[in-house]
Short mmCIF file of C-alpha atoms in Angstrom, two decimals:
data_model
loop_
_atom_site.label_atom_id
_atom_site.label_comp_id
_atom_site.label_asym_id
_atom_site.label_seq_id
_atom_site.Cartn_x
_atom_site.Cartn_y
_atom_site.Cartn_z
CA MET A 260 -0.50 0.06 0.08
CA HIS A 261 2.84 2.11 0.44
CA TRP A 262 2.41 2.68 -3.35
CA LEU A 263 -0.08 5.54 -2.23
CA VAL A 264 2.53 7.93 -1.35
CA GLU A 265 5.19 7.27 -3.63
CA GLU A 266 3.56 7.35 -6.85
CA ALA A 267 2.97 11.22 -7.68
CA LEU A 268 -0.62 11.94 -8.89
CA PRO A 269 -1.70 12.80 -11.98
CA SER A 270 -0.40 17.05 -13.08
CA ARG A 271 -3.36 18.93 -13.21
CA ALA A 272 -2.15 21.47 -15.54
CA ARG A 273 -3.79 20.95 -18.80
CA GLY A 274 -0.66 19.93 -20.89
CA GLY A 275 0.84 17.90 -18.42
CA GLY A 276 4.75 18.94 -16.37
CA GLY A 277 4.06 21.01 -13.61
CA PRO A 278 5.61 19.52 -9.34
CA GLU A 279 5.14 16.12 -8.95
CA ARG A 280 2.28 15.91 -6.22
CA PHE A 281 2.42 13.41 -3.50
CA ARG A 282 -0.76 12.18 -1.01
CA ASP A 283 0.56 12.46 2.78
CA GLU A 284 -0.05 9.21 4.64
CA ASN A 285 -3.55 10.37 6.08
CA THR A 286 -4.66 10.72 3.22
CA ALA A 287 -3.21 7.10 1.95
CA ASN A 288 -5.32 5.97 5.25
CA VAL A 289 -8.18 7.36 4.43
CA ILE A 290 -8.16 5.55 0.81
CA VAL A 291 -7.93 1.87 2.22
CA GLY A 292 -10.02 2.41 5.04
CA THR A 293 -12.61 2.80 2.51
CA VAL A 294 -11.26 0.07 0.33
CA CYS A 295 -11.41 -1.75 3.48
CA GLU A 296 -14.82 -0.88 4.77
CA PHE A 297 -16.35 -1.86 1.17
CA LEU A 298 -14.71 -4.92 1.44
CA ASN A 299 -16.44 -5.58 5.04
CA PHE A 300 -19.98 -4.93 3.18
CA GLY A 301 -18.56 -7.16 -0.01
CA ILE A 302 -18.39 -10.02 3.28
CA ARG A 303 -21.65 -9.39 4.68
CA MET A 304 -23.28 -9.50 1.81
CA ASN A 305 -21.71 -12.71 1.32
CA TRP A 306 -19.96 -11.56 -2.17
CA VAL A 307 -16.28 -11.77 -0.36
CA ASP A 308 -14.90 -15.13 1.39
CA PRO A 309 -15.34 -14.10 5.28
CA GLU A 310 -11.92 -15.09 6.11
CA LEU A 311 -10.84 -11.83 4.20
CA ALA A 312 -11.97 -10.23 7.76
CA GLY A 313 -9.22 -11.14 10.13
CA GLN A 314 -6.89 -10.13 8.17
CA LEU A 315 -8.60 -6.35 8.03
CA THR A 316 -8.64 -5.81 11.42
CA GLU A 317 -8.04 -7.44 14.99
CA PRO A 318 -9.75 -6.70 18.18
CA ARG A 319 -8.92 -3.88 20.69
CA TYR A 320 -9.62 -3.46 23.77
CA LEU A 321 -9.88 0.47 25.26
CA ARG A 322 -7.83 0.97 28.26
CA TYR A 323 -8.31 4.86 27.66
CA LEU A 324 -11.33 6.28 26.56
CA PRO A 325 -11.52 9.13 25.40
CA LYS A 326 -13.64 12.23 26.68
CA GLY A 327 -17.45 11.01 26.34
CA PHE A 328 -16.64 7.68 25.17
CA ASN A 329 -19.79 5.53 26.35
CA PRO A 330 -18.03 2.06 27.59
CA GLY A 331 -22.57 0.53 27.91
CA GLU A 332 -23.24 -0.62 31.26
CA ASN A 333 -21.16 -3.74 30.79
CA GLY A 334 -17.92 -2.13 29.26
CA GLN A 335 -19.03 -3.64 26.21
CA HIS A 336 -18.05 -1.23 23.79
CA GLN A 337 -14.13 -0.71 25.38
CA MET A 338 -13.77 -3.47 22.79
CA VAL A 339 -13.68 -2.45 19.48
CA ARG A 340 -12.18 -3.88 16.16
CA SER A 341 -9.07 -1.70 14.82
CA ARG A 342 -7.22 -2.15 11.34
CA LEU A 343 -4.23 -3.58 10.82
CA LEU A 344 -3.34 -2.06 6.81
CA LYS A 345 -2.81 1.49 8.21
CA LEU A 346 0.12 3.63 7.55
CA ARG A 347 1.90 5.52 10.46
CA GLY A 348 0.30 8.67 9.94
CA VAL A 349 0.80 12.70 11.12
CA ASP A 350 -1.55 14.39 13.34
CA LEU A 351 -1.71 18.12 11.80
CA GLY A 352 -4.01 19.02 14.07
CA ILE A 353 -7.17 21.65 13.02
CA GLU A 354 -6.37 24.61 10.30
CA TRP A 355 -7.24 27.34 10.39
CA LEU A 356 -6.62 31.37 9.06
CA THR A 357 -5.64 34.69 10.91
CA VAL A 358 -8.61 37.38 11.16
CA GLU A 359 -5.61 38.75 9.04
CA GLN A 360 -5.31 36.54 6.81
CA ILE A 361 -9.07 35.87 6.01
CA ALA A 362 -8.87 40.10 5.45
CA ARG A 363 -6.33 39.29 3.02
CA LEU A 364 -9.21 36.37 0.85
CA ILE A 365 -11.57 39.20 1.23
CA ASP A 366 -9.37 42.08 -0.24
CA VAL A 367 -8.99 39.82 -3.36
CA THR A 368 -12.05 38.64 -4.20
CA ARG A 369 -13.48 40.22 -7.24
CA HIS A 370 -17.20 39.41 -7.77
CA ALA A 371 -19.40 40.63 -4.79
CA ARG A 372 -20.77 36.82 -4.24
CA ASP A 373 -17.47 35.93 -3.01
CA ARG A 374 -16.64 38.66 -0.32
CA PHE A 375 -20.79 37.34 0.57
CA LEU A 376 -19.26 34.20 0.49
CA VAL A 377 -16.39 34.39 2.71
CA LEU A 378 -18.09 36.79 5.17
CA LEU A 379 -20.42 34.65 5.22
CA LEU A 380 -18.24 32.00 6.78
CA TRP A 381 -15.97 34.41 9.11
CA CYS A 382 -19.58 36.40 11.12
CA THR A 383 -21.36 33.02 11.47
CA GLY A 384 -19.14 29.74 10.94
CA MET A 385 -21.52 28.14 9.23
CA ARG A 386 -19.62 24.73 7.99
CA ILE A 387 -20.27 24.92 4.36
CA GLY A 388 -22.76 23.01 3.35
CA GLU A 389 -24.59 24.51 5.68
CA ALA A 390 -24.10 28.07 3.62
CA LEU A 391 -24.89 26.03 0.31
CA GLY A 392 -28.16 24.85 2.18
CA LEU A 393 -29.30 28.45 2.37
CA ARG A 394 -32.19 29.51 0.85
CA ARG A 395 -33.31 32.92 0.52
CA GLU A 396 -36.29 32.50 2.99
CA ASP A 397 -33.30 32.47 6.19
CA MET A 398 -31.90 35.09 5.55
CA HIS A 399 -33.24 37.90 7.85
CA PRO A 400 -30.99 41.15 7.30
CA LEU A 401 -33.14 43.72 8.85
CA ALA A 402 -32.87 44.42 12.79
CA ASP A 403 -36.95 43.55 12.91
CA SER A 404 -38.21 40.62 10.85
CA GLN A 405 -42.01 40.08 12.40
CA VAL A 406 -42.91 40.98 8.48
CA PHE A 407 -42.03 37.27 7.84
CA GLY A 408 -43.51 35.71 10.58
CA CYS A 409 -40.41 35.50 12.86
CA GLN A 410 -39.99 35.69 15.77
CA VAL A 411 -35.91 36.48 16.11
CA LYS A 412 -35.13 39.63 16.80
CA GLY A 413 -31.92 41.39 15.20
CA PRO A 414 -30.76 40.90 11.94
CA HIS A 415 -29.82 37.33 11.44
CA VAL A 416 -29.55 33.78 9.43
CA HIS A 417 -31.40 30.08 9.69
CA VAL A 418 -30.13 27.44 9.18
CA GLN A 419 -32.16 24.44 8.63
CA ARG A 420 -31.47 20.86 7.92
CA ARG A 421 -33.78 20.38 4.32
CA LEU A 422 -33.28 18.87 0.99
CA ASN A 423 -31.43 21.02 -1.57
CA SER A 424 -30.99 19.96 -5.49
CA ASN A 425 -26.81 21.00 -4.98
CA GLY A 426 -26.82 17.87 -2.34
CA ALA A 427 -25.52 20.73 0.35
CA TRP A 428 -27.34 18.76 3.73
CA ALA A 429 -26.68 20.52 7.07
CA LYS A 430 -24.83 18.15 9.77
CA SER A 431 -26.93 19.22 12.83
CA ARG A 432 -30.24 18.83 13.09
CA LYS A 433 -30.89 21.02 15.59
CA PRO A 434 -32.32 24.16 13.42
CA ARG A 435 -31.27 27.51 14.64
CA ALA A 436 -30.89 31.62 13.91
CA ILE A 437 -27.73 32.98 14.24
CA PRO A 438 -26.85 36.63 14.62
CA VAL A 439 -25.36 38.60 11.84
CA THR A 440 -24.36 42.39 11.67
CA ALA A 441 -24.90 45.18 9.39
CA ASP A 442 -22.05 45.11 7.02
CA PHE A 443 -22.86 41.58 6.81
CA GLY A 444 -25.87 42.75 5.34
CA ILE A 445 -24.45 45.39 3.11
CA CYS A 446 -22.44 42.37 1.82
CA TYR A 447 -25.61 40.32 1.27
CA ALA A 448 -27.11 43.48 -0.36
CA ASP A 449 -24.26 43.91 -3.36
CA TYR A 450 -24.57 40.40 -3.81
CA LEU A 451 -28.32 40.28 -4.56
CA HIS A 452 -27.51 43.14 -6.90
CA GLU A 453 -25.27 41.00 -8.80
CA ARG A 454 -27.17 38.12 -8.27
CA SER A 455 -29.76 39.99 -10.04
CA GLU A 456 -28.11 40.49 -13.53
CA VAL A 457 -27.81 36.71 -14.53
CA PRO A 458 -31.76 36.00 -15.23
CA GLN A 459 -31.75 32.46 -14.60
CA ALA A 460 -31.13 33.06 -10.80
CA ASP A 461 -34.12 34.27 -10.11
CA PHE A 462 -35.53 29.93 -10.57
CA THR A 463 -33.27 29.44 -7.43
CA GLU A 464 -33.92 29.30 -4.38
CA GLN A 465 -30.95 28.40 -2.89
CA VAL A 466 -28.49 31.89 -1.77
CA LEU A 467 -25.45 30.74 -3.20
CA VAL A 468 -25.90 30.60 -7.19
CA ASN A 469 -23.56 29.97 -10.02
CA LEU A 470 -23.01 33.59 -11.29
CA PHE A 471 -20.22 33.76 -13.57
CA ARG A 472 -19.79 29.56 -15.05
CA GLU A 473 -21.96 27.10 -16.36
CA PRO A 474 -24.63 26.87 -14.98
CA LEU A 475 -26.48 29.14 -14.80
CA GLY A 476 -28.26 30.32 -11.73
CA ARG A 477 -27.63 27.01 -10.80
CA ALA A 478 -26.61 26.26 -6.48
CA MET A 479 -22.70 26.04 -5.85
CA THR A 480 -21.52 23.45 -5.30
CA TYR A 481 -18.98 21.09 -2.94
CA SER A 482 -16.47 21.29 -5.81
CA GLY A 483 -17.42 24.70 -7.04
CA VAL A 484 -17.07 26.44 -4.01
CA LYS A 485 -13.55 24.86 -3.70
CA GLY A 486 -12.26 25.74 -6.75
CA LEU A 487 -13.16 28.61 -5.80
CA PHE A 488 -11.79 28.59 -2.87
CA ASP A 489 -8.54 27.57 -4.33
CA ARG A 490 -8.31 30.34 -7.23
CA LEU A 491 -8.38 33.26 -3.17
CA ALA A 492 -5.73 31.37 -1.84
CA ARG A 493 -3.31 30.93 -4.99
CA ARG A 494 -4.16 35.31 -5.27
CA ALA A 495 -3.38 35.97 -1.44
CA ASP A 496 -1.04 32.95 -1.49
CA LEU A 497 -2.56 30.88 1.30
CA ILE A 498 -3.31 28.15 2.06
CA ALA A 499 -6.74 28.67 2.31
CA ARG A 500 -9.66 26.31 3.07
CA PRO A 501 -14.12 27.02 3.33
CA HIS A 502 -13.70 24.79 7.29
CA MET A 503 -10.69 26.58 8.07
CA ILE A 504 -12.41 29.62 8.58
CA ARG A 505 -14.90 27.99 10.77
CA HIS A 506 -12.71 27.03 12.76
CA SER A 507 -11.81 31.00 13.54
CA ALA A 508 -14.56 32.35 14.32
CA ALA A 509 -14.71 29.90 16.63
CA THR A 510 -11.39 30.28 17.99
CA GLU A 511 -11.70 34.46 17.75
CA TRP A 512 -14.87 34.15 19.68
CA ILE A 513 -13.56 32.02 22.36
CA ARG A 514 -10.32 34.28 22.82
CA GLN A 515 -13.18 37.29 22.96
CA GLY A 516 -14.55 36.36 26.29
CA THR A 517 -16.89 34.17 24.49
CA ASP A 518 -19.38 31.86 27.30
CA ARG A 519 -18.43 28.07 25.33
CA SER A 520 -21.50 27.10 25.43
CA VAL A 521 -22.62 30.05 23.62
CA VAL A 522 -19.53 29.63 21.22
CA SER A 523 -21.27 25.75 21.06
CA ASP A 524 -24.48 26.55 20.53
CA LEU A 525 -23.40 29.42 17.39
CA LEU A 526 -21.68 26.52 15.62
CA GLY A 527 -25.10 23.96 16.38
CA ARG A 528 -22.86 21.30 18.87
CA MET A 529 -24.01 19.46 20.56
CA SER A 530 -21.67 18.99 22.97
CA GLU A 531 -19.41 21.49 24.56
CA SER A 532 -16.38 19.23 24.93
CA SER A 533 -15.80 19.10 21.34
CA MET A 534 -15.22 23.02 20.97
CA ALA A 535 -11.09 21.90 22.69
CA PRO A 536 -10.04 21.58 19.58
CA TYR A 537 -10.89 24.96 18.11
CA VAL A 538 -8.91 27.43 20.64
CA HIS A 539 -5.96 27.65 18.87
CA VAL A 540 -2.55 29.60 21.02
CA ASP A 541 -0.51 31.15 18.79
CA GLU A 542 3.16 32.37 19.47
CA GLY A 543 2.20 35.09 21.35
CA SER A 544 0.11 33.52 23.02
CA ARG A 545 3.00 31.79 24.65
CA ARG A 546 5.59 34.42 25.30
CA ALA A 547 3.08 35.88 26.62
CA ALA A 548 2.49 33.27 29.66
CA VAL A 549 5.85 32.80 29.70
CA GLU A 550 7.08 36.36 30.29
CA ARG A 551 4.51 37.15 32.84
CA ALA A 552 5.29 34.42 34.84
CA ASP A 553 9.23 35.26 34.21
CA ALA A 554 7.90 38.72 35.26
CA ARG A 555 5.96 37.11 38.59
CA ARG A 556 9.19 35.03 39.83
CA ARG A 557 10.74 38.32 39.88
CA GLU A 558 8.87 39.87 42.04
CA MET A 559 8.34 37.35 44.30
CA ALA A 560 12.78 37.07 44.59
CA ARG A 561 12.89 40.69 45.68
#
């Protein structure tokens, strides 16, 4: 299976060439894991020899349980099947962007829609699937939305799980309303003006639609957003993906002293323990902590 990381990937350039690209071990493990799950499915369907199961996984007892893990009344869930075929891999942690980097992303946008998308993710911290699933009826940028039958005060955006034509899916089953700012409303108005210039968009209920590439007026897809972020990242000389902005929003809220239960609610999460990965410590914070401790030691030594 080492060929997954040792063999170069096909070139993305139209004429070939360019620097060689390779999968990392984490990506290779995802591929192998998917194949193993498919083989396990084949075993259950009697398509594959059952003896193969013993070559894919082995029993493993979880002595140290992850926080929040339910071991069962008699500890029956502590015995799991561990995959045998896997590379070592590296835990890269959660990737995020600084406020300055997000500002650079916004600066290099060329269309109101793209600025709105970046600001939407930054202002609300929502997942890209939730953003792509937004419908025009979910957008309440006015101070009072009672005329629409909504009792939520202030400008806000509703997130709901629905079936969408573009395959977008809200991970959280619980609907929520996320407050937004006045600047967000202005950015949304600019986007609506740009959208109104594409007649095909009038027939699409999703907020985010194709305005510059075929099929015009259709709801944007995951692949379309990925391509957009790849272009923005190249212009800004950054590594940037939509989910990194969600991490950044959560980190900024926590750094500003927002209660974690509030941040958890804004992100659509059910457990506060899941907030831990979103607390990113930068180099300045580490140095400040060391210097404060050193100043305290000096004071005590006098």
